[in-house]
mmCIF file of C-alpha atoms in Angstrom:
data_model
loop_
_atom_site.group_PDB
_atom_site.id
_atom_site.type_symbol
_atom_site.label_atom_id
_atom_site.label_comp_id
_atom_site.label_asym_id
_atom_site.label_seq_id
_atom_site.Cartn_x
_atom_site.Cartn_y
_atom_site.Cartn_z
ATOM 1 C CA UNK A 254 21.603 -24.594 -40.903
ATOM 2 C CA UNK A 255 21.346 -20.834 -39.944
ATOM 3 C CA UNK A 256 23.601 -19.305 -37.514
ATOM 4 C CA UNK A 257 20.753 -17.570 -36.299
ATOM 5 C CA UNK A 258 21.039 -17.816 -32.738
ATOM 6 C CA UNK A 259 18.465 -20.314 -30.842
ATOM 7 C CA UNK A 260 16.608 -18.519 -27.366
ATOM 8 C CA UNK A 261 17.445 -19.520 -24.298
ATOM 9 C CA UNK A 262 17.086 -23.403 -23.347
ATOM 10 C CA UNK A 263 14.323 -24.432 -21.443
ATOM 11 C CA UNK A 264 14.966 -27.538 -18.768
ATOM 12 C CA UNK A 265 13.550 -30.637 -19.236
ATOM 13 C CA UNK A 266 14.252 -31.633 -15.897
ATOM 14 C CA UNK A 267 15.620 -30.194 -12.229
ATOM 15 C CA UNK A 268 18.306 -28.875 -13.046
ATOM 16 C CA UNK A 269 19.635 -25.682 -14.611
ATOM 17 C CA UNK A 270 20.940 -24.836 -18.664
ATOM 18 C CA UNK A 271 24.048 -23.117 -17.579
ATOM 19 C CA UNK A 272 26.389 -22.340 -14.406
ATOM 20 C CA UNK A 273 28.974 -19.718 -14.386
ATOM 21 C CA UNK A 274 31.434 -20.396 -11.769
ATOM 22 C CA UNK A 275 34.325 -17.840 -11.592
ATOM 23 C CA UNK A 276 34.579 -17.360 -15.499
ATOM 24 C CA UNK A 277 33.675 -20.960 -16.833
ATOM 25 C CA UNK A 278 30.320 -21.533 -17.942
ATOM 26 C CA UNK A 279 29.602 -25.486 -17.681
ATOM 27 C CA UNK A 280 25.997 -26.293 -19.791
ATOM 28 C CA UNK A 281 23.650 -29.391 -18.739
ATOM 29 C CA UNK A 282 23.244 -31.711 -21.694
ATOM 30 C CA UNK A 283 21.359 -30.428 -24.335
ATOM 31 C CA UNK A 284 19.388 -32.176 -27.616
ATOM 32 C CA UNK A 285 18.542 -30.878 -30.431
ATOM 33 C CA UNK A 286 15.400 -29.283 -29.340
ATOM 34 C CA UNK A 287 13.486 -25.929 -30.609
ATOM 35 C CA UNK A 288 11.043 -24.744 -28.791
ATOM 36 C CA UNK A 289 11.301 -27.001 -26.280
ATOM 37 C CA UNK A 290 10.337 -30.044 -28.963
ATOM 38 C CA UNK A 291 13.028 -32.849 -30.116
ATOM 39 C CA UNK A 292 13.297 -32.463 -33.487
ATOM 40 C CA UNK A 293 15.109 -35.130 -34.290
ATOM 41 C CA UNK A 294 14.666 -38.903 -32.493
ATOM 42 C CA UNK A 295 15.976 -41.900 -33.807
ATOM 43 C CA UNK A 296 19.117 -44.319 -32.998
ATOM 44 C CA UNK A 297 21.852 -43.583 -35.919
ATOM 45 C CA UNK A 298 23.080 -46.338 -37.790
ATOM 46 C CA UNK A 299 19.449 -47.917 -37.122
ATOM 47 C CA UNK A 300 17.008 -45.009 -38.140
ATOM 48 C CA UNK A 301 19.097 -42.130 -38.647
ATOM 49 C CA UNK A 302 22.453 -41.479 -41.313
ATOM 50 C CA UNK A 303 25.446 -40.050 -40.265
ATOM 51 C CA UNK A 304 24.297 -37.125 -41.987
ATOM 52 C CA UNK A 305 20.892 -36.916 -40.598
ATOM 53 C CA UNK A 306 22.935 -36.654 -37.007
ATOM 54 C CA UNK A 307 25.287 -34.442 -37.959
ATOM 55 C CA UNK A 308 22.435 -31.851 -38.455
ATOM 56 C CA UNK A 309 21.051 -32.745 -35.169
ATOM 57 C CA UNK A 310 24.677 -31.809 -33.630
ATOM 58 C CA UNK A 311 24.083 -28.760 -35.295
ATOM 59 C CA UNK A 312 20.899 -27.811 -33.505
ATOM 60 C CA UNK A 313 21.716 -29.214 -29.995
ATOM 61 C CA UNK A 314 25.393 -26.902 -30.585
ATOM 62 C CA UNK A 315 23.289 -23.838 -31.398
ATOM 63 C CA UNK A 316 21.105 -24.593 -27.869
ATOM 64 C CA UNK A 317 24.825 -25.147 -25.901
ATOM 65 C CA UNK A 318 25.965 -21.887 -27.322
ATOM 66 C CA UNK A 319 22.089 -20.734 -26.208
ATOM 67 C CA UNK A 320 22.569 -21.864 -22.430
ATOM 68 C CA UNK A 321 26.105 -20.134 -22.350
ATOM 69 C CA UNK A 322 24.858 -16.865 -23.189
ATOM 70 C CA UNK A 323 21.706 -17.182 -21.023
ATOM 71 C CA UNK A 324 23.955 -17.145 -17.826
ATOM 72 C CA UNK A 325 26.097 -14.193 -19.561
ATOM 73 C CA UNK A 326 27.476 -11.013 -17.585
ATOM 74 C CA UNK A 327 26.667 -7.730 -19.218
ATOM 75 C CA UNK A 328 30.353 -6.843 -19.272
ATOM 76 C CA UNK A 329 30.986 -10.023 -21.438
ATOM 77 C CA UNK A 330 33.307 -9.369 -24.274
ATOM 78 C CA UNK A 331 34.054 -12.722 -25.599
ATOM 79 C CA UNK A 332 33.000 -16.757 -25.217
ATOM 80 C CA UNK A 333 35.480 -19.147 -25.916
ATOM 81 C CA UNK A 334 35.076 -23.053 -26.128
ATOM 82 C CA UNK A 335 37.016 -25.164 -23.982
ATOM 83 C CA UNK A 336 35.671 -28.744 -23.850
ATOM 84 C CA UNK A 337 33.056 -30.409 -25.636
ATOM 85 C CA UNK A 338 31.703 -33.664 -24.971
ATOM 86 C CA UNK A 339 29.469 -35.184 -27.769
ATOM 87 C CA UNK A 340 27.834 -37.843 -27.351
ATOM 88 C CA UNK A 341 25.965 -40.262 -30.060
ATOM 89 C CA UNK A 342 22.802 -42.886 -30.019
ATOM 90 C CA UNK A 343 24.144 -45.426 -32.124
ATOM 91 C CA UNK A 344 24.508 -48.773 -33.054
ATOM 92 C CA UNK A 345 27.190 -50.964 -31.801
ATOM 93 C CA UNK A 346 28.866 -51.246 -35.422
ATOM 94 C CA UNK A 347 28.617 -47.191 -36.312
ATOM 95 C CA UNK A 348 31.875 -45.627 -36.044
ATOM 96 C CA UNK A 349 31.649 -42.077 -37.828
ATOM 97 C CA UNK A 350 31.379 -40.508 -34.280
ATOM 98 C CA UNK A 351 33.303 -37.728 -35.281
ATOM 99 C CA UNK A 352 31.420 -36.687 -38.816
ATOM 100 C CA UNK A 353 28.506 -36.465 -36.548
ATOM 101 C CA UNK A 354 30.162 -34.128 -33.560
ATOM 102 C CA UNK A 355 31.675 -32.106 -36.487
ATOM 103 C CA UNK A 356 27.835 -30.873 -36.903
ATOM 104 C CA UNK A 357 28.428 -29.143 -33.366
ATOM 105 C CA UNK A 358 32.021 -27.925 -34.345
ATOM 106 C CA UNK A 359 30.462 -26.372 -37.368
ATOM 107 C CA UNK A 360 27.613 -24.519 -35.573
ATOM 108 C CA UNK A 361 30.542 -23.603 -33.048
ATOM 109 C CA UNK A 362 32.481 -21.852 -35.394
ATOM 110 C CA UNK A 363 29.990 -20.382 -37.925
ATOM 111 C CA UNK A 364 28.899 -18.921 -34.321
ATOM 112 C CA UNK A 365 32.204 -17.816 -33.093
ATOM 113 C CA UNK A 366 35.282 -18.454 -35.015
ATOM 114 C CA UNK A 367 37.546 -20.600 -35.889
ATOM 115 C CA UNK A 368 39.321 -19.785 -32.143
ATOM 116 C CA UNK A 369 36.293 -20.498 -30.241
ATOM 117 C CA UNK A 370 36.536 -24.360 -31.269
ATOM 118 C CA UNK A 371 36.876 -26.588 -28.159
ATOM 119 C CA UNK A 372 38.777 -29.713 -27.672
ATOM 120 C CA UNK A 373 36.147 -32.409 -28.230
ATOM 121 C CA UNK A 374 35.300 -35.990 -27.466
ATOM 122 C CA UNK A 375 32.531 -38.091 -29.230
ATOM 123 C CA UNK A 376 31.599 -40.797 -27.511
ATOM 124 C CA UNK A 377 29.251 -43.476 -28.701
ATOM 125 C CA UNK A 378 26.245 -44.306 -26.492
ATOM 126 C CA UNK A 379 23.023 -47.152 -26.310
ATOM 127 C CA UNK A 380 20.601 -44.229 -25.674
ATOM 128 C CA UNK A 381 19.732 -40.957 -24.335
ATOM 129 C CA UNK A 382 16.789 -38.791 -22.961
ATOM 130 C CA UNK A 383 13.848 -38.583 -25.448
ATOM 131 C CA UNK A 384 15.223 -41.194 -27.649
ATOM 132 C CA UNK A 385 17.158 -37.780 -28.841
ATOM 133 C CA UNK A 386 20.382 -38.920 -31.136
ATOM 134 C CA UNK A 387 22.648 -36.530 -29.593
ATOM 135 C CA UNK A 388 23.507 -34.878 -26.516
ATOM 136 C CA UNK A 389 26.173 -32.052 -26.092
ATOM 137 C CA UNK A 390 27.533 -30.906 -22.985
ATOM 138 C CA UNK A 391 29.531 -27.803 -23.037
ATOM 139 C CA UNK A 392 32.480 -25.765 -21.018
ATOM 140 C CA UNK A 393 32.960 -22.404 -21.627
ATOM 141 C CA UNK A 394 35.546 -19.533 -20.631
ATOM 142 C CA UNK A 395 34.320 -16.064 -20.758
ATOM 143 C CA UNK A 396 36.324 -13.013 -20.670
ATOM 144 C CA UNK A 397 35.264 -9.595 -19.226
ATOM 145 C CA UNK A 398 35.624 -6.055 -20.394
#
């Protein structure tokens, strides 16, 4: 996966990418879309590996990281991580929730840093928008010049 940094993230819905209320950027959920196109659909542990999710995390990380900076202040030095909520399309028997959401904490830090990494949950789920295998949700703290 590149660290090449995705554009901005196009809604699929009502609703907006990214907020920025006093300092802390909170995201919408995002999938691993680019170009506003799922890339990746599928229910893992059915018709998707571990692995196969875990690069999906990446993508939908890189389009978190997207809708923070899209809602940016010009004077913004730095982005740091706070929370990040993961979760997974899977079947009721797959349990490697966290080798998949460490695709997002990978994109995170080849991104950021090491000291950008959030606290995280991953959170098996029955299904999400698109039939998308992952959704990330983001909260951000940005400091100021």
């Amino acid at each position: 996966m590149s660290t090449e940094q995705m554009p901005a993230v196009v809604p699929q819905g009502d609703y907006r990418p990214a907020v920025l209320h006093d300092g802390v950027v909170y995201t919408a959920g995002v999938t691993p879309r680019v170009g506003g196109e799922l890339r990746v659909r599928g229910v893992v542990g059915q018709t998707l590996s571990a692995e196969q999710a875990r690069a999906a995390a990446q993508i939908a990380a890189a389009n978190a990281l997207a809708a923070v900076r899209s809602v940016l202040p010009a004077d913004a030095e730095r982005i740091r991580c706070l929370r990040m909520t993961v979760y997974i399309a899977c079947t009721p028997t797959f349990h490697d929730l966290s080798a998949v959401a460490d695709g997002a904490s990978a994109r995170i830090r080849s991104e950021l840093g090491d000291a950008a990494l959030p606290v995280r949950a991953a959170i098996g789920v029955q299904t999400l928008p698109s039939g998308a295998p992952v959704e990330i949700d983001l909260i951000a703290a940005v400091s100021r010049r």
